[in-house]
Amino acid sequence: MNKEKIEALKERTKQLLLGGGEAALQKQRDAGKMTARERIDALLDPDSFQELGLFVKHQCHDFGMDKKEMTADGVVTGIGTIEGRPVCVYAQDFSVAGGSLGLSHARKITKIMDIAMDMKVPCIGINDSGGARIQEGINALAGYGEIFYHNTAASGVIPQISVILGPCAGGAVYSPALTDFVFVVDKVSKMFITGPEVIKTVLGEEIGMEELGGARVHAETTGNAHFFANSELECFAQIRKLLSLIPHSNEKQTEDRRPACEPKAEYADICKFVPDDPRQPFDVRNIVLGVLDDSDFLEVHQGFAQNAVVGFGRLNGQTVGVIANQPMVLAGVLDIDSSDKIARFIRYCDSFNIPLITFEDMPGYLPGVDQEHAGIIRHGAKVLYAYCEATVPKLTVIMRKAYGGGYIAMCSRHMKADFVYAWPTAEIAVMGPVGAANIIFRKEIKEAADPVAMREQKIEEYKDKFANPYVAAGYGYVDAVINPDDTRKYLIQALTIAQNKHVEPRKKKHGNPPF
Amino acid sequence: MEVLRLESGDYQTQLTMKFLKRKPYQKPQNIVSAAIPGTIMEVLVKEGQQVRRGDALCILDSMKMNNTICASDHGVVKKVYIVVGQSVGKDAPMVEFE
């Protein structure tokens, strides 16, 4: 073998692995950020990364670009493993022309996505880019468009994860937005369509980058981010945790099963978390922890629309998606944000064969002009659509309130829940006792010598008769009224019998959900 | 813990920042104001003039575009706040109706 050629390869590779050069890499580190290759190494199993496309060059000849080298065209792409399971990954290299996106850069990304789709493995994209490479003109735009097309094609086939570790602005934001999970890191991630300067020029509004599109804004206010971390390393640990829970393609399911284990002792007695008075709040996450294996729950969208709780855990070793109303925040109402959060989560689970477990304590929808005018009707409809459309096993536990439209929406029997359980504390009724008594007994209350006392009496009568689980159970809408202590046992039995559930979808191109 | 009043009763719960920061509903006023800042290129109505829905009120140069600002309803112009060449800020009143 010609040794010189091997030495020449080593030298070439060494140069290319420096990305934009030692100085540019140091600048990145000085800004408190890891470099593209450091990120990949920290995310993947040690020594598992195989880089593809290191020698790719840009094809632009305008504006003196033909004389400019752009190492690996500013993006590191390749394959590797996480906990031994294969993944595809790309990381934009900010040290090379600010990670700007040209056509070759984009084609490297779409190529790695093609591999991910063909091989049925997750695709993780680390975004750190100043945006389109303006010298490449509309070819840069073509690049973005091709990435969006691939994101859409891969949706529901393989998990797509976006990690925002730097700026991600303008058109670039829409690739993450099309993917399943967006991870952000405090002080590092910046996402917006139009930046502070444009906003100031056009509207005269002054706002900093962090307040406009920082990590916290997207994790708490906009809901664009699903996971928030305080450091890049914490973020990578979150990604590894998520990938340990979710199936790695839409054709996989049971091989991801782990040995079952009991919830932790401190959560085992779930009754102690539930107050006697149905108007008093409690943290629904304690119930979830009391039911799931090892009391291990990975919350998605933890900071956004906290009146609903969604996330992944295992039940009897199998991954499940949990959806719960959170009485501790806004009494657990459905509003626009929580509807969006719940609906997107259901659709993710259904695409990837993850059974759904719904814990319900639902006082109703949030009243308000702002909610009505911002479209709670069409946003709320997403929850109905997602639950009705889902064909994975659907298990529902009605803990306390299940009133009116909220009762229907939260995976009721009528939307083809497979098993509906209720605790004896459940109140399943067409509306809350106060409102119902006011309408049904309007005449008696009005004509009574003491209307206030009469109203109280009628509310109590209504409560006794209807605010319980037994009316719904009498119609068969609830399958069993259970001791809360037995919740885990019932859910495991239901999940076991639902293993082979198969519903043939109706023939259609696709539905038309209220996006 | 605070109290949230819903149709089904009052609940002890936490309120979110988003909930606390929501703007109370205000009845729309009969004033057409600038949705974006810009420069007035033309004023097309006078005080006392009867206009119909869709009639042009003024031309506002903004976002590299001469935007025609139209009446959203029939009415009589009560006051014109703008003159040609004037720069207007976001939400600046332009034309008021009776």
Coordinates of C-alpha atoms in Angstrom, one line a residue:
Chain A
M1 CA 0.0 0.0 0.0
N2 CA 1.2 3.5 -0.8
K3 CA 2.0 5.0 2.6
E4 CA 2.2 8.5 1.2
K5 CA -1.5 8.4 0.2
I6 CA -2.5 7.3 3.7
E7 CA -0.4 10.1 5.2
A8 CA -1.9 12.6 2.8
L9 CA -5.4 11.5 3.9
K10 CA -4.5 11.8 7.5
E11 CA -3.2 15.4 6.9
R12 CA -6.3 16.4 4.9
T13 CA -8.6 14.9 7.5
K14 CA -6.8 16.7 10.3
Q15 CA -7.2 20.0 8.6
L16 CA -10.8 19.5 7.8
L17 CA -11.7 18.4 11.4
L18 CA -10.6 21.8 12.5
G19 CA -13.7 23.3 10.9
G20 CA -13.3 27.0 10.7
G21 CA -9.9 26.8 12.3
E22 CA -8.5 26.8 15.8
A23 CA -9.3 30.5 16.4
A24 CA -12.9 30.2 15.4
L25 CA -13.4 27.1 17.5
Q26 CA -11.9 28.9 20.5
K27 CA -14.3 31.8 19.9
Q28 CA -17.2 29.4 20.1
R29 CA -15.9 27.9 23.3
D30 CA -15.3 31.4 24.8
A31 CA -19.0 32.1 24.1
G32 CA -19.8 29.2 26.4
K33 CA -20.8 26.9 23.6
M34 CA -19.4 23.5 22.6
T35 CA -18.2 23.0 19.0
A36 CA -20.2 21.0 16.5
R37 CA -17.9 17.9 16.8
E38 CA -17.7 18.2 20.6
R39 CA -21.5 18.2 20.7
I40 CA -21.8 15.1 18.6
D41 CA -19.2 13.3 20.7
A42 CA -21.0 14.3 23.9
L43 CA -24.4 13.2 22.6
L44 CA -23.5 9.8 21.0
D45 CA -22.0 6.7 22.6
P46 CA -18.2 7.1 22.9
D47 CA -16.3 6.5 19.6
S48 CA -19.5 5.6 17.8
F49 CA -19.6 8.5 15.4
Q50 CA -18.8 7.9 11.7
E51 CA -18.6 11.1 9.8
L52 CA -20.0 11.2 6.3
G53 CA -19.4 14.0 3.8
L54 CA -16.4 15.6 5.4
F55 CA -15.0 16.4 1.9
V56 CA -18.1 18.0 0.5
K57 CA -17.5 21.5 -1.1
H58 CA -19.8 24.3 -1.9
Q59 CA -20.7 24.9 -5.5
C60 CA -21.0 28.7 -5.5
H61 CA -18.9 30.9 -7.8
D62 CA -20.4 34.4 -7.3
F63 CA -19.0 37.2 -5.1
G64 CA -15.5 35.6 -4.9
M65 CA -16.9 32.5 -3.3
D66 CA -14.9 30.3 -5.7
K67 CA -11.8 31.2 -3.8
K68 CA -13.3 30.5 -0.4
E69 CA -13.0 27.2 1.3
M70 CA -15.9 26.2 3.6
T71 CA -14.8 23.1 5.5
A72 CA -17.4 20.3 5.2
D73 CA -19.6 23.2 4.0
G74 CA -20.4 24.1 7.6
V75 CA -22.2 21.1 8.8
V76 CA -21.0 17.8 10.3
T77 CA -23.2 14.8 9.3
G78 CA -23.0 11.2 10.1
I79 CA -24.2 8.1 11.9
G80 CA -23.6 6.7 15.4
T81 CA -25.3 5.1 18.3
I82 CA -27.1 6.1 21.5
E83 CA -27.3 3.4 24.2
G84 CA -26.2 1.0 21.4
R85 CA -29.1 1.9 19.1
P86 CA -28.2 3.6 15.8
V87 CA -29.1 7.2 15.0
C88 CA -28.4 9.7 12.3
V89 CA -27.1 13.1 13.3
Y90 CA -26.1 16.4 11.9
A91 CA -24.6 19.5 13.6
Q92 CA -24.2 22.9 12.0
D93 CA -20.6 24.2 12.5
F94 CA -20.8 27.9 13.5
S95 CA -17.0 28.2 13.1
V96 CA -17.4 27.8 9.4
A97 CA -19.0 31.0 8.0
G98 CA -21.3 31.2 11.0
G99 CA -22.9 27.9 10.1
S100 CA -24.6 29.6 7.2
L101 CA -26.7 27.3 5.0
G102 CA -25.8 26.9 1.3
L103 CA -27.0 24.3 -1.1
S104 CA -24.3 21.7 -0.4
H105 CA -24.8 22.2 3.4
A106 CA -28.5 21.5 2.9
R107 CA -28.0 18.5 0.7
K108 CA -25.7 17.0 3.3
I109 CA -28.6 17.3 5.8
T110 CA -31.2 15.9 3.4
K111 CA -28.9 13.0 2.6
I112 CA -28.5 12.1 6.3
M113 CA -32.3 12.3 6.6
D114 CA -32.7 10.0 3.6
I115 CA -30.5 7.5 5.3
A116 CA -32.4 7.9 8.6
M117 CA -35.7 7.2 6.8
D118 CA -34.4 4.2 4.7
M119 CA -32.8 2.6 7.8
K120 CA -35.7 3.5 10.1
V121 CA -33.6 5.2 12.7
P122 CA -34.1 8.6 14.5
C123 CA -32.6 11.8 13.1
I124 CA -31.2 14.4 15.4
G125 CA -30.3 17.8 14.1
I126 CA -28.2 20.3 16.0
N127 CA -28.9 23.8 14.8
D128 CA -26.4 26.6 15.2
S129 CA -26.5 28.9 12.2
G130 CA -26.5 32.5 11.2
G131 CA -29.1 31.6 8.5
A132 CA -29.0 31.5 4.7
R133 CA -25.6 32.0 3.0
I134 CA -26.6 35.1 1.1
Q135 CA -23.8 34.7 -1.5
E136 CA -25.6 31.5 -2.7
G137 CA -28.8 33.4 -3.4
I138 CA -31.9 31.4 -4.0
N139 CA -29.9 28.2 -3.8
A140 CA -29.8 28.7 -0.1
L141 CA -33.6 29.1 -0.1
A142 CA -33.8 25.9 -2.2
G143 CA -31.8 24.2 0.5
Y144 CA -34.2 25.1 3.2
G145 CA -37.2 24.1 1.1
E146 CA -35.6 20.7 0.5
I147 CA -35.0 20.2 4.2
F148 CA -38.7 21.1 5.0
Y149 CA -39.8 18.5 2.4
H150 CA -37.7 15.8 4.0
N151 CA -38.9 16.8 7.5
T152 CA -42.5 16.4 6.4
A153 CA -41.8 13.1 4.6
A154 CA -40.1 11.7 7.7
S155 CA -42.9 12.9 10.0
G156 CA -44.5 9.9 11.6
V157 CA -41.9 7.5 10.1
I158 CA -38.9 8.1 12.4
P159 CA -38.6 10.4 15.4
Q160 CA -37.1 13.7 14.5
I161 CA -35.3 15.7 17.2
S162 CA -34.1 19.3 16.8
V163 CA -31.6 20.8 19.2
I164 CA -31.2 24.6 19.1
L165 CA -27.7 25.4 20.3
G166 CA -27.2 28.9 18.9
P167 CA -29.1 31.2 16.6
C168 CA -31.8 29.7 14.5
A169 CA -33.6 32.6 12.7
G170 CA -35.8 33.4 9.8
G171 CA -36.7 30.4 7.5
A172 CA -34.3 28.2 9.4
V173 CA -36.8 28.0 12.3
Y174 CA -39.3 26.0 10.3
S175 CA -37.2 22.8 10.1
P176 CA -37.3 22.4 13.9
A177 CA -40.9 23.5 14.0
L178 CA -41.7 20.6 11.6
T179 CA -39.9 18.0 13.8
D180 CA -41.3 16.1 16.8
F181 CA -39.3 17.5 19.6
V182 CA -37.3 20.7 20.0
F183 CA -34.7 21.0 22.7
V184 CA -33.4 24.4 23.9
V185 CA -30.6 25.4 26.3
D186 CA -30.8 28.5 28.6
K187 CA -28.8 31.5 27.2
V188 CA -27.6 29.5 24.2
S189 CA -30.8 29.0 22.1
K190 CA -32.3 31.9 20.1
M191 CA -35.2 31.4 17.7
F192 CA -37.3 33.9 15.9
I193 CA -38.7 34.7 12.5
T194 CA -37.8 38.4 12.5
G195 CA -35.1 39.5 14.8
P196 CA -34.9 42.5 17.2
E197 CA -33.4 44.8 14.6
V198 CA -36.2 44.2 12.1
I199 CA -38.8 44.6 14.7
K200 CA -37.2 47.9 15.8
T201 CA -36.9 49.2 12.3
V202 CA -40.4 48.3 11.2
L203 CA -42.5 48.7 14.4
G204 CA -40.3 50.8 16.6
E205 CA -40.5 48.1 19.4
E206 CA -37.4 47.5 21.3
I207 CA -36.7 44.1 22.6
G208 CA -33.5 42.0 23.2
M209 CA -32.8 38.6 21.6
E210 CA -33.3 36.7 24.9
E211 CA -36.7 38.3 25.6
L212 CA -37.8 37.9 22.0
G213 CA -36.8 34.3 21.3
G214 CA -34.6 32.9 24.1
A215 CA -34.9 29.4 25.5
R216 CA -37.2 30.2 28.3
V217 CA -39.6 32.1 26.0
H218 CA -40.0 29.1 23.8
A219 CA -40.2 26.6 26.6
E220 CA -42.8 28.6 28.6
T221 CA -44.6 31.1 26.4
T222 CA -44.7 30.0 22.7
G223 CA -44.5 26.3 23.2
N224 CA -42.1 26.0 20.3
A225 CA -39.7 24.1 22.5
H226 CA -40.5 20.8 24.3
F227 CA -37.5 20.4 26.5
F228 CA -35.5 23.1 28.4
A229 CA -32.0 22.5 29.9
N230 CA -29.6 24.7 31.8
S231 CA -26.5 23.4 29.9
E232 CA -25.7 21.6 26.7
L233 CA -24.7 18.5 28.6
E234 CA -28.0 18.4 30.5
C235 CA -29.7 18.8 27.1
F236 CA -27.9 15.8 25.7
A237 CA -28.8 13.7 28.7
Q238 CA -32.5 14.6 28.1
I239 CA -32.2 13.5 24.5
R240 CA -30.7 10.2 25.5
K241 CA -33.4 9.7 28.0
L242 CA -36.2 10.5 25.5
L243 CA -34.6 8.1 23.0
S244 CA -34.6 5.3 25.6
L245 CA -38.3 5.7 26.0
I246 CA -39.7 6.1 22.4
P247 CA -39.7 3.5 19.6
H248 CA -37.1 4.3 17.0
S249 CA -39.5 4.0 14.1
N250 CA -43.1 3.7 13.4
E251 CA -42.6 0.0 12.7
K252 CA -41.0 -0.8 16.0
Q253 CA -42.8 -1.3 19.3
T254 CA -42.4 -4.2 21.6
E255 CA -38.6 -4.9 21.3
D256 CA -38.2 -1.7 23.3
R257 CA -39.9 -3.4 26.3
R258 CA -38.0 -3.3 29.5
P259 CA -38.5 -5.4 32.7
A260 CA -41.4 -4.1 34.7
C261 CA -40.8 -2.6 38.1
E262 CA -43.0 -1.2 40.8
P263 CA -43.5 2.5 41.6
K264 CA -41.3 4.0 44.3
A265 CA -42.6 3.6 47.8
E266 CA -43.2 7.3 48.4
Y267 CA -45.7 7.4 45.6
A268 CA -47.3 4.0 46.1
D269 CA -50.2 5.4 48.2
I270 CA -51.8 7.7 45.6
C271 CA -54.9 8.4 47.7
K272 CA -52.8 10.5 50.1
F273 CA -52.2 13.0 47.3
V274 CA -55.9 13.7 46.6
P275 CA -57.7 16.2 48.9
D276 CA -61.2 15.4 50.1
D277 CA -62.6 18.6 48.8
P278 CA -62.9 18.5 45.0
R279 CA -62.3 22.3 44.9
Q280 CA -58.9 21.9 46.4
P281 CA -55.9 21.4 44.0
F282 CA -53.3 18.6 44.0
D283 CA -50.3 17.9 41.8
V284 CA -51.5 15.3 39.3
R285 CA -47.8 14.3 38.6
N286 CA -47.8 12.5 42.0
I287 CA -50.6 10.3 40.7
V288 CA -48.7 9.6 37.4
L289 CA -45.6 8.8 39.5
G290 CA -47.6 6.5 41.6
V291 CA -48.8 4.5 38.6
L292 CA -45.7 4.3 36.3
D293 CA -42.9 1.8 36.6
D294 CA -40.1 3.0 38.9
S295 CA -42.1 6.3 39.3
D296 CA -40.2 7.5 36.2
F297 CA -41.9 10.1 34.1
L298 CA -40.3 12.2 31.4
E299 CA -42.5 15.3 31.0
V300 CA -42.8 16.9 27.6
H301 CA -43.6 20.7 27.4
Q302 CA -43.0 20.9 31.1
G303 CA -43.0 24.7 31.2
F304 CA -45.7 25.3 28.7
A305 CA -49.5 25.2 29.3
Q306 CA -48.9 23.8 32.7
N307 CA -52.6 23.2 33.3
A308 CA -52.1 20.0 31.3
V309 CA -49.3 17.5 31.9
V310 CA -48.1 15.2 29.1
G311 CA -45.1 12.8 28.9
F312 CA -43.7 9.4 28.6
G313 CA -43.1 6.6 31.1
R314 CA -43.4 2.8 31.2
L315 CA -46.2 0.7 32.5
N316 CA -45.3 -3.0 33.0
G317 CA -42.2 -2.4 30.9
Q318 CA -44.0 -0.9 28.0
T319 CA -43.7 2.8 27.0
V320 CA -46.9 4.7 27.3
G321 CA -47.9 8.3 26.7
V322 CA -49.6 10.0 29.6
I323 CA -52.0 13.0 29.3
A324 CA -53.4 14.5 32.5
N325 CA -55.3 17.6 33.6
Q326 CA -53.3 19.5 36.2
P327 CA -55.7 20.8 39.0
M328 CA -52.8 22.7 40.5
V329 CA -52.6 25.1 37.6
L330 CA -55.7 27.0 36.4
A331 CA -57.7 24.3 38.0
G332 CA -56.8 22.0 35.1
V333 CA -59.0 23.7 32.5
L334 CA -58.6 23.2 28.8
D335 CA -57.6 26.4 27.0
I336 CA -55.9 27.2 23.7
D337 CA -52.3 26.3 24.8
S338 CA -53.2 23.2 26.6
S339 CA -55.3 22.0 23.7
D340 CA -52.4 22.4 21.3
K341 CA -50.1 20.7 23.7
I342 CA -52.3 17.7 24.3
A343 CA -53.3 17.3 20.6
R344 CA -49.7 17.3 19.3
F345 CA -48.7 14.8 21.9
I346 CA -51.5 12.4 21.1
R347 CA -50.7 12.5 17.4
Y348 CA -47.0 11.8 18.2
C349 CA -48.0 8.8 20.3
D350 CA -50.4 7.5 17.7
S351 CA -47.9 7.7 14.9
F352 CA -45.4 5.7 16.8
N353 CA -47.7 3.0 18.4
I354 CA -47.5 4.3 21.9
P355 CA -50.6 3.6 24.0
L356 CA -52.4 6.6 25.6
I357 CA -53.3 6.9 29.3
T358 CA -55.5 9.8 30.2
F359 CA -56.0 11.0 33.8
E360 CA -58.9 13.3 34.0
D361 CA -59.9 16.1 36.5
M362 CA -61.5 18.5 34.2
P363 CA -63.7 21.4 35.4
G364 CA -64.3 22.8 31.9
Y365 CA -63.0 25.2 29.4
L366 CA -61.4 28.6 30.3
P367 CA -63.9 31.3 29.9
G368 CA -62.9 34.7 28.4
V369 CA -63.1 37.0 25.4
D370 CA -59.4 36.5 24.7
Q371 CA -59.9 32.7 24.5
E372 CA -62.9 32.9 22.3
H373 CA -61.4 35.4 19.9
A374 CA -58.1 33.6 19.7
G375 CA -60.0 30.6 18.5
I376 CA -60.5 28.1 21.4
I377 CA -63.1 26.5 19.2
R378 CA -60.6 25.4 16.5
H379 CA -57.8 24.8 18.9
G380 CA -60.0 22.7 21.2
A381 CA -61.2 20.8 18.2
K382 CA -57.6 19.5 17.7
V383 CA -57.9 17.5 21.0
L384 CA -61.1 15.9 19.8
Y385 CA -59.7 15.1 16.4
A386 CA -56.5 13.7 17.8
Y387 CA -58.2 11.4 20.3
C388 CA -60.8 10.2 17.9
E389 CA -58.3 9.5 15.2
A390 CA -55.9 7.7 17.5
T391 CA -56.0 3.9 17.1
V392 CA -53.5 2.9 19.7
P393 CA -54.8 1.5 23.0
K394 CA -56.7 4.3 24.8
L395 CA -57.2 4.0 28.5
T396 CA -58.9 6.7 30.6
V397 CA -59.0 7.2 34.4
I398 CA -61.6 9.7 35.6
M399 CA -60.2 10.9 38.9
R400 CA -62.6 13.7 39.9
K401 CA -64.4 16.2 37.7
A402 CA -65.5 15.3 34.2
Y403 CA -68.0 18.0 33.2
G404 CA -69.6 18.8 29.9
G405 CA -67.5 19.2 26.8
G406 CA -64.4 18.5 28.8
Y407 CA -65.7 15.1 29.8
I408 CA -66.2 14.2 26.1
A409 CA -62.9 15.7 25.1
M410 CA -60.7 13.8 27.5
C411 CA -60.8 10.5 25.8
S412 CA -64.3 9.5 26.7
R413 CA -65.9 6.2 25.8
H414 CA -67.8 8.1 23.0
M415 CA -64.5 8.8 21.2
K416 CA -63.6 5.1 21.3
A417 CA -61.6 4.9 24.5
D418 CA -60.9 1.2 25.0
F419 CA -61.2 1.1 28.8
V420 CA -62.7 3.9 31.0
Y421 CA -62.2 3.6 34.7
A422 CA -63.5 6.0 37.3
W423 CA -62.6 6.6 40.9
P424 CA -65.4 6.8 43.4
T425 CA -64.6 10.5 43.7
A426 CA -65.4 11.0 40.0
E427 CA -68.1 13.6 39.2
I428 CA -69.3 12.8 35.6
A429 CA -72.1 15.2 34.6
V430 CA -73.4 17.3 31.8
M431 CA -72.3 20.4 33.8
G432 CA -71.2 21.4 37.3
P433 CA -73.8 21.1 40.0
V434 CA -74.2 24.9 40.5
G435 CA -74.9 25.6 36.8
A436 CA -77.1 22.6 36.4
A437 CA -79.2 23.4 39.5
N438 CA -79.6 27.0 38.3
I439 CA -81.0 25.9 34.9
I440 CA -83.1 22.8 35.9
F441 CA -84.6 24.3 39.0
R442 CA -84.8 27.9 37.9
K443 CA -88.5 28.1 38.6
E444 CA -88.4 26.5 42.0
I445 CA -85.5 28.7 43.1
K446 CA -87.2 31.9 41.8
E447 CA -90.6 31.1 43.4
A448 CA -89.2 29.9 46.8
A449 CA -89.7 32.0 49.9
D450 CA -85.9 31.8 50.4
P451 CA -84.3 31.5 47.0
V452 CA -80.7 31.3 48.4
A453 CA -81.6 28.4 50.6
M454 CA -83.6 26.7 47.8
R455 CA -80.6 27.0 45.4
E456 CA -78.3 25.4 48.0
Q457 CA -80.8 22.6 48.5
K458 CA -81.2 22.0 44.8
I459 CA -77.4 22.0 44.2
E460 CA -77.0 19.4 47.0
E461 CA -79.7 17.3 45.4
Y462 CA -78.1 17.5 42.1
K463 CA -74.7 16.6 43.5
D464 CA -76.1 13.6 45.4
K465 CA -77.9 12.3 42.3
F466 CA -75.6 13.1 39.4
A467 CA -72.1 14.3 40.5
N468 CA -70.8 10.7 40.8
P469 CA -69.4 8.0 38.6
Y470 CA -72.4 5.6 38.9
V471 CA -74.7 7.3 36.5
A472 CA -72.1 7.0 33.7
A473 CA -71.3 3.5 34.8
G474 CA -75.0 2.7 34.7
Y475 CA -75.0 3.6 31.0
G476 CA -71.8 1.6 30.5
Y477 CA -69.9 4.7 29.6
V478 CA -67.6 3.9 32.5
D479 CA -66.4 0.3 32.5
A480 CA -65.5 0.0 36.2
V481 CA -65.5 2.2 39.3
I482 CA -62.3 1.3 41.0
N483 CA -60.4 1.9 44.2
P484 CA -57.7 4.4 43.3
D485 CA -55.2 2.0 44.9
D486 CA -55.9 -0.5 42.2
T487 CA -55.3 2.0 39.3
R488 CA -51.9 0.6 38.3
K489 CA -53.2 -3.0 38.4
Y490 CA -56.3 -2.2 36.2
L491 CA -54.2 -0.2 33.7
I492 CA -51.6 -3.0 33.3
Q493 CA -54.4 -5.6 32.8
A494 CA -56.0 -3.3 30.2
L495 CA -52.7 -2.7 28.4
T496 CA -51.9 -6.4 28.3
I497 CA -55.2 -7.3 26.6
A498 CA -54.7 -4.3 24.2
Q499 CA -51.3 -5.6 23.0
N500 CA -52.7 -6.9 19.7
K501 CA -55.3 -4.1 19.2
H502 CA -55.6 -3.4 15.6
V503 CA -58.0 -0.9 13.9
E504 CA -58.0 -0.8 10.2
P505 CA -58.0 2.9 9.2
R506 CA -60.7 4.0 6.8
K507 CA -59.5 4.4 3.3
K508 CA -58.5 8.1 2.7
K509 CA -55.6 10.1 1.5
H510 CA -55.5 11.9 4.9
G511 CA -57.9 13.6 7.1
N512 CA -58.3 17.3 7.5
P513 CA -57.6 18.1 11.1
P514 CA -58.3 21.6 12.4
F515 CA -54.6 22.7 12.3
Chain B
M1 CA -52.9 29.5 45.8
E2 CA -55.5 31.8 44.2
V3 CA -59.1 31.3 43.2
L4 CA -60.2 30.7 39.6
R5 CA -63.9 31.2 38.9
L6 CA -65.3 28.9 36.3
E7 CA -68.8 28.0 35.2
S8 CA -68.6 24.9 37.4
G9 CA -67.6 26.9 40.5
D10 CA -64.6 28.5 42.2
Y11 CA -61.3 26.5 42.4
Q12 CA -58.2 26.9 44.5
T13 CA -55.4 26.8 42.0
Q14 CA -52.3 28.6 40.7
L15 CA -52.7 31.2 38.0
T16 CA -50.1 31.3 35.1
M17 CA -48.3 34.4 34.0
K18 CA -50.0 34.2 30.7
F19 CA -53.4 34.2 32.4
L20 CA -52.5 37.1 34.6
K21 CA -51.1 39.2 31.8
R22 CA -54.1 38.8 29.4
K23 CA -55.6 42.1 28.4
P24 CA -59.1 42.7 29.5
Y25 CA -61.6 43.1 26.6
Q26 CA -62.1 46.6 25.4
K27 CA -65.0 47.7 23.2
P28 CA -63.5 48.7 19.9
Q29 CA -63.5 52.5 19.4
N30 CA -64.5 54.2 16.2
I31 CA -60.9 55.1 15.4
V32 CA -58.8 53.7 12.6
S33 CA -55.2 53.6 13.8
A34 CA -51.9 52.6 12.3
A35 CA -51.2 48.8 12.6
I36 CA -47.6 49.4 11.6
P37 CA -45.5 52.7 11.7
G38 CA -45.0 54.5 8.4
T39 CA -45.5 57.8 6.5
I40 CA -48.8 59.2 5.3
M41 CA -48.6 59.6 1.5
E42 CA -52.2 60.7 0.9
V43 CA -55.3 61.6 3.0
L44 CA -58.4 60.7 1.0
V45 CA -61.3 61.8 3.4
K46 CA -62.4 65.0 5.0
E47 CA -64.2 65.6 8.3
G48 CA -67.9 65.3 8.0
Q49 CA -67.6 63.1 4.9
Q50 CA -69.9 60.0 4.5
V51 CA -67.9 56.9 3.7
R52 CA -68.9 53.3 2.9
R53 CA -67.3 50.1 4.1
G54 CA -64.2 49.5 1.9
D55 CA -63.7 53.2 0.9
A56 CA -60.0 54.3 1.0
L57 CA -59.2 56.6 3.9
C58 CA -55.5 57.2 3.4
I59 CA -52.3 55.8 1.9
L60 CA -49.7 54.7 4.5
D61 CA -46.2 54.0 3.3
S62 CA -44.8 51.1 5.4
M63 CA -42.9 47.9 4.8
K64 CA -41.8 49.2 1.4
M65 CA -45.5 49.3 0.3
N66 CA -48.1 52.0 -0.3
N67 CA -50.8 50.5 1.9
T68 CA -54.4 51.6 1.2
I69 CA -56.2 52.0 4.6
C70 CA -59.9 51.3 4.1
A71 CA -63.0 51.9 6.2
S72 CA -64.1 48.8 8.0
D73 CA -67.7 50.0 8.2
H74 CA -70.1 52.7 6.9
G75 CA -69.9 56.0 8.8
V76 CA -69.3 59.7 8.9
V77 CA -65.8 61.0 9.5
K78 CA -65.6 62.9 12.8
K79 CA -61.9 63.8 12.9
V80 CA -58.8 63.4 10.7
Y81 CA -55.7 63.2 12.8
I82 CA -53.1 63.0 10.0
V83 CA -51.6 65.2 7.2
V84 CA -49.6 64.2 4.2
G85 CA -45.9 63.6 5.0
Q86 CA -46.6 62.9 8.6
S87 CA -44.8 59.9 10.2
V88 CA -47.1 57.9 12.4
G89 CA -46.1 55.4 15.1
K90 CA -47.6 52.0 15.8
D91 CA -51.2 52.4 17.0
A92 CA -51.3 56.1 16.2
P93 CA -54.9 57.3 15.6
M94 CA -55.5 58.3 11.9
V95 CA -59.2 58.7 11.3
E96 CA -62.1 58.8 13.8
F97 CA -65.7 58.1 13.0
E98 CA -68.9 59.4 14.6

